[in-house]
Every structure is written in structure tokens, then in C-alpha cells.
Tab-separated table of C-alpha atoms in Angstrom:
chain	number	residue	atom	x	y	z
A	1	MET	CA	-7.803	15.559	3.886
A	2	ILE	CA	-4.051	16.610	4.956
A	3	ALA	CA	-4.301	20.215	6.373
A	4	ARG	CA	-2.093	23.091	4.671
A	5	THR	CA	-0.725	24.442	7.811
A	6	PRO	CA	1.758	27.344	7.807
A	7	GLU	CA	5.451	27.396	8.681
A	8	PRO	CA	6.034	26.208	12.006
A	9	PRO	CA	6.016	26.953	14.795
A	10	TYR	CA	2.301	26.549	15.626
A	11	TYR	CA	0.484	24.026	17.949
A	12	ALA	CA	-1.329	20.601	17.372
A	13	VAL	CA	-4.248	19.171	19.741
A	14	ILE	CA	-3.653	15.096	19.060
A	15	PHE	CA	-7.217	13.788	20.306
A	16	THR	CA	-6.909	9.933	20.376
A	17	SER	CA	-10.299	7.900	21.551
A	18	GLU	CA	-12.044	4.687	21.611
A	19	ARG	CA	-15.643	5.118	21.117
A	20	THR	CA	-18.666	3.381	23.078
A	21	ASP	CA	-21.223	1.937	20.768
A	22	VAL	CA	-23.658	5.015	21.698
A	23	ASP	CA	-24.271	6.875	18.433
A	24	ASN	CA	-26.753	9.676	20.106
A	25	GLY	CA	-26.074	12.359	17.652
A	26	TYR	CA	-22.363	11.730	17.268
A	27	GLY	CA	-21.628	12.220	13.607
A	28	GLU	CA	-23.575	15.381	13.345
A	29	THR	CA	-21.675	16.931	16.497
A	30	ALA	CA	-18.396	15.633	15.112
A	31	GLU	CA	-19.277	17.657	11.781
A	32	ARG	CA	-20.647	20.940	13.648
A	33	MET	CA	-17.589	20.495	15.694
A	34	VAL	CA	-15.072	20.992	12.663
A	35	GLU	CA	-17.375	23.714	11.032
A	36	LEU	CA	-17.467	25.638	14.480
A	37	ALA	CA	-13.274	24.939	14.929
A	38	SER	CA	-12.819	26.574	11.492
A	39	GLN	CA	-14.442	30.000	12.456
A	40	GLN	CA	-12.191	30.248	15.601
A	41	SER	CA	-9.453	32.687	15.493
A	42	GLY	CA	-6.139	31.047	15.331
A	43	PHE	CA	-7.384	27.881	13.702
A	44	LEU	CA	-5.178	26.426	11.138
A	45	GLY	CA	-6.663	22.905	10.331
A	46	VAL	CA	-7.854	19.193	11.104
A	47	GLU	CA	-7.369	15.937	10.285
A	48	SER	CA	-8.999	12.938	11.482
A	49	ALA	CA	-9.239	9.357	10.628
A	50	ARG	CA	-10.831	6.372	12.530
A	51	ASN	CA	-10.658	2.433	12.429
A	52	GLU	CA	-10.214	0.757	16.054
A	53	ILE	CA	-9.089	3.917	17.591
A	54	GLY	CA	-9.987	7.381	16.356
A	55	ILE	CA	-7.296	10.226	15.794
A	56	THR	CA	-8.091	13.504	15.282
A	57	VAL	CA	-5.341	16.281	15.122
A	58	SER	CA	-6.447	20.134	14.877
A	59	TYR	CA	-3.557	22.811	14.296
A	60	TRP	CA	-3.691	26.230	16.059
A	61	SER	CA	-1.549	29.212	15.825
A	62	ASP	CA	-0.849	29.435	19.707
A	63	LEU	CA	-2.258	28.268	22.971
A	64	GLU	CA	-4.452	31.089	23.268
A	65	ALA	CA	-6.338	29.871	20.441
A	66	ILE	CA	-6.621	26.752	21.924
A	67	ALA	CA	-7.506	28.173	25.264
A	68	ASN	CA	-10.298	30.228	23.493
A	69	TRP	CA	-11.939	27.208	21.487
A	70	ARG	CA	-11.777	25.193	24.596
A	71	LYS	CA	-14.037	28.044	26.243
A	72	ASP	CA	-16.584	27.781	23.572
A	73	ALA	CA	-19.980	27.063	24.984
A	74	GLU	CA	-20.963	24.721	22.176
A	75	HIS	CA	-17.675	23.041	22.128
A	76	THR	CA	-17.958	22.357	26.084
A	77	LEU	CA	-21.381	20.913	25.586
A	78	ALA	CA	-20.015	18.671	23.150
A	79	ARG	CA	-17.367	17.505	25.101
A	80	GLU	CA	-19.488	16.785	28.069
A	81	LYS	CA	-21.599	14.552	25.714
A	82	GLY	CA	-18.531	13.235	24.737
A	83	ARG	CA	-17.442	12.209	28.490
A	84	ALA	CA	-21.375	10.948	28.941
A	85	ASP	CA	-22.122	8.946	25.717
A	86	TRP	CA	-19.559	8.676	23.116
A	87	TYR	CA	-15.808	8.039	24.332
A	88	ARG	CA	-15.001	4.975	26.502
A	89	VAL	CA	-11.338	6.565	26.786
A	90	PHE	CA	-9.413	9.278	25.271
A	91	LYS	CA	-6.259	11.157	25.754
A	92	VAL	CA	-5.605	14.681	24.390
A	93	ARG	CA	-1.911	15.919	24.095
A	94	ILE	CA	-1.239	19.635	23.226
A	95	ALA	CA	2.293	19.698	21.487
A	96	LYS	CA	4.089	22.517	19.486
A	97	VAL	CA	5.011	21.803	16.052
A	98	GLU	CA	8.951	22.684	15.608
A	99	ARG	CA	9.492	21.284	12.225
A	100	ASP	CA	7.452	19.703	9.114
A	101	TYR	CA	7.962	18.645	5.796
A	102	ASP	CA	5.811	17.009	3.182
A	103	PHE	CA	5.788	14.622	0.043
A	104	LYS	CA	3.673	15.022	-3.442
A	105	LYS	CA	3.938	12.342	-5.978
B	1	MET	CA	-4.599	1.360	21.051
B	2	ILE	CA	-4.134	4.792	22.881
B	3	ALA	CA	-0.677	4.656	23.559
B	4	ARG	CA	0.456	4.875	27.172
B	5	THR	CA	3.379	7.799	27.366
B	6	PRO	CA	5.040	9.183	30.281
B	7	GLU	CA	4.684	12.397	31.896
B	8	PRO	CA	5.441	15.513	29.263
B	9	PRO	CA	7.669	16.655	27.907
B	10	TYR	CA	8.030	14.144	25.262
B	11	TYR	CA	7.943	14.226	21.219
B	12	ALA	CA	5.272	13.102	18.722
B	13	VAL	CA	5.768	12.749	15.134
B	14	ILE	CA	2.543	13.076	13.326
B	15	PHE	CA	2.610	11.367	9.834
B	16	THR	CA	-0.162	11.915	7.887
B	17	SER	CA	-0.550	10.500	4.478
B	18	GLU	CA	-3.100	9.632	1.369
B	19	ARG	CA	-2.148	6.295	-0.131
B	20	THR	CA	-2.100	4.936	-3.622
B	21	ASP	CA	-3.655	2.051	-4.709
B	22	VAL	CA	-0.396	0.089	-4.672
B	23	ASP	CA	-0.071	-2.527	-2.161
B	24	ASN	CA	2.945	-4.284	-2.722
B	25	GLY	CA	4.018	-5.353	0.907
B	26	TYR	CA	2.477	-2.522	2.378
B	27	GLY	CA	0.784	-3.953	5.204
B	28	GLU	CA	3.795	-6.270	6.203
B	29	THR	CA	6.199	-3.206	6.204
B	30	ALA	CA	3.680	-1.151	7.845
B	31	GLU	CA	3.903	-3.882	10.974
B	32	ARG	CA	7.697	-4.501	10.504
B	33	MET	CA	7.967	-0.734	11.354
B	34	VAL	CA	5.798	-0.680	14.160
B	35	GLU	CA	7.740	-3.766	15.452
B	36	LEU	CA	11.021	-2.262	14.856
B	37	ALA	CA	10.313	1.432	15.962
B	38	SER	CA	9.307	-0.230	19.342
B	39	GLN	CA	12.850	-1.779	20.016
B	40	GLN	CA	14.447	1.408	19.574
B	41	SER	CA	15.989	3.540	22.390
B	42	GLY	CA	13.514	6.391	23.434
B	43	PHE	CA	10.246	4.852	21.810
B	44	LEU	CA	7.166	5.698	23.691
B	45	GLY	CA	4.477	4.468	21.869
B	46	VAL	CA	2.711	4.949	18.522
B	47	GLU	CA	-1.156	5.305	17.405
B	48	SER	CA	-2.513	4.804	14.038
B	49	ALA	CA	-5.930	5.084	12.356
B	50	ARG	CA	-6.773	5.074	8.536
B	51	ASN	CA	-10.182	5.872	6.426
B	52	GLU	CA	-9.785	8.439	3.932
B	53	ILE	CA	-6.402	9.570	5.163
B	54	GLY	CA	-4.134	7.606	7.624
B	55	ILE	CA	-2.462	9.397	10.763
B	56	THR	CA	0.126	7.877	12.511
B	57	VAL	CA	1.619	9.259	15.623
B	58	SER	CA	4.726	7.974	17.111
B	59	TYR	CA	6.140	9.161	20.715
B	60	TRP	CA	9.689	9.556	21.277
B	61	SER	CA	11.796	10.464	24.456
B	62	ASP	CA	13.486	13.325	22.560
B	63	LEU	CA	14.704	14.735	19.141
B	64	GLU	CA	18.036	12.465	19.479
B	65	ALA	CA	15.664	9.171	19.414
B	66	ILE	CA	13.751	10.524	16.280
B	67	ALA	CA	16.851	11.102	14.677
B	68	ASN	CA	18.497	7.713	15.101
B	69	TRP	CA	15.143	6.026	14.159
B	70	ARG	CA	15.524	7.879	10.863
B	71	LYS	CA	18.823	6.646	10.395
B	72	ASP	CA	17.875	2.931	10.609
B	73	ALA	CA	18.651	0.928	7.632
B	74	GLU	CA	15.407	-0.962	7.289
B	75	HIS	CA	13.191	2.021	8.086
B	76	THR	CA	15.015	4.201	5.440
B	77	LEU	CA	14.515	1.437	2.797
B	78	ALA	CA	10.746	1.219	3.820
B	79	ARG	CA	10.558	5.194	3.455
B	80	GLU	CA	11.831	4.768	0.011
B	81	LYS	CA	9.181	2.222	-0.810
B	82	GLY	CA	6.830	4.737	0.670
B	83	ARG	CA	7.764	7.569	-1.373
B	84	ALA	CA	7.823	5.203	-4.918
B	85	ASP	CA	4.964	3.352	-4.210
B	86	TRP	CA	2.573	3.546	-1.416
B	87	TYR	CA	1.769	7.299	-0.456
B	88	ARG	CA	0.268	9.894	-3.132
B	89	VAL	CA	0.934	12.479	-0.504
B	90	PHE	CA	1.855	12.979	3.049
B	91	LYS	CA	3.156	15.369	5.844
B	92	VAL	CA	5.368	14.733	8.724
B	93	ARG	CA	5.215	17.163	11.530
B	94	ILE	CA	7.575	16.923	14.561
B	95	ALA	CA	6.166	18.287	17.919
B	96	LYS	CA	6.812	18.646	21.515
B	97	VAL	CA	4.142	17.472	23.442
B	98	GLU	CA	3.871	20.070	26.436
B	99	ARG	CA	0.797	18.771	28.355
B	100	ASP	CA	-1.633	15.955	28.143
B	101	TYR	CA	-4.943	14.600	30.266
B	102	ASP	CA	-7.039	11.711	29.760
B	103	PHE	CA	-10.297	10.439	30.537
B	104	LYS	CA	-11.630	7.037	31.242
B	105	LYS	CA	-15.229	5.672	31.688
């Protein structure tokens, strides 16, 4: 689902990844991280798609909210499993959304 | 493929969409737009994934490069077809990438 974010400015964390073949609880953890992120102060929404690569974009009110989410203990454990098991390669980009517009049929 | 972007700052255009059921040349046009974008001055890379929703993130050196790509005649026609045929809803966000980091196994 397309995230219903407020008027800019706000922040986007663009997480692009290629998976390994290892499952080891990946799906459950991915779902749990969305649930947990949604409870964080400053969380605005998340969008996710995967075929050859995966792209997850989460939206946040400010850099402090992103830093706090990064410090969350369960999220930190999940990131460690991500490096050990699930991801062959990934890239994270922190970006400030300056403008947006949308279209609906 | 994960885009090999230079050191920040640079810009990201995050295009999130839900498709209609209409094909009408969608795949060919999507490929052609990547080819054409790649030839633009200031283009840095593109990443794309789709399942329930589609996310395409293109990366650009600056806002002027994004504005020039927007003015491209063939791209403008494709955007019109996108609104008429291919997309039920979409959102475009223009964001300045301030930091990035990556991981490789």
C-alpha cells in the first residue's frame, strides 16, 4: 500500500537489498519489524516491494526518530540477523523528502 | 540491481504505484524509460521492484537534472499514458539523499 505521508518536509529511509537463499524466520521478522516500526514515535509509513531486488522505504518525521528506531533492541537484533543470514548485499539511503505529489484515477 | 550511486548529497525520485489491469505496451515503455533516463545528464542510477505495489527509485545529481528529465518529450508522453492507462494510483516524492551506507557479504 502507498503510504499516506503528511506534507513535506519529512524523511525517507530507502533500503535496497538482494536476499540470500536463507529463510530462517525472514518473513516473520520482516512483518514484526513493520509492526514495531509503526509503534515508534515519528513513524509516518512504509512501502515495500520485492522481485529481483527488494526496496523498502520507511518514512519518518525527522532524523531523531530514525536514530531512535535504529537503537531499538529488537530492531538491532534483526539487523544483525540480516547481515548474518538474509542479505547478500544491501544499501541504505537517508533522504529528506522536499516535495511530493500524487495521482488517483 | 542496486544502483551504484556516488557519495551524497544527490537526489532520489521515489515513485510508488499501483497498476491497473491494462497492459497496452506497459513493459516496453517501462524499459524504454529506463534506457532513456540513463542517457540524461545527471542520471545516477535506478532501482525497481514490484509485487502488490511497485517502487521505482531513480537517482539524480541535482534538481535541475530531474526537471530536465521531466521535460523530455517521450517521457512526457509516457507519463500521460501512465495516468490514462497503467496506474490506478501513484505517488512521487523528491528527496535529497544526505547519507548512505552499504553492506556486502
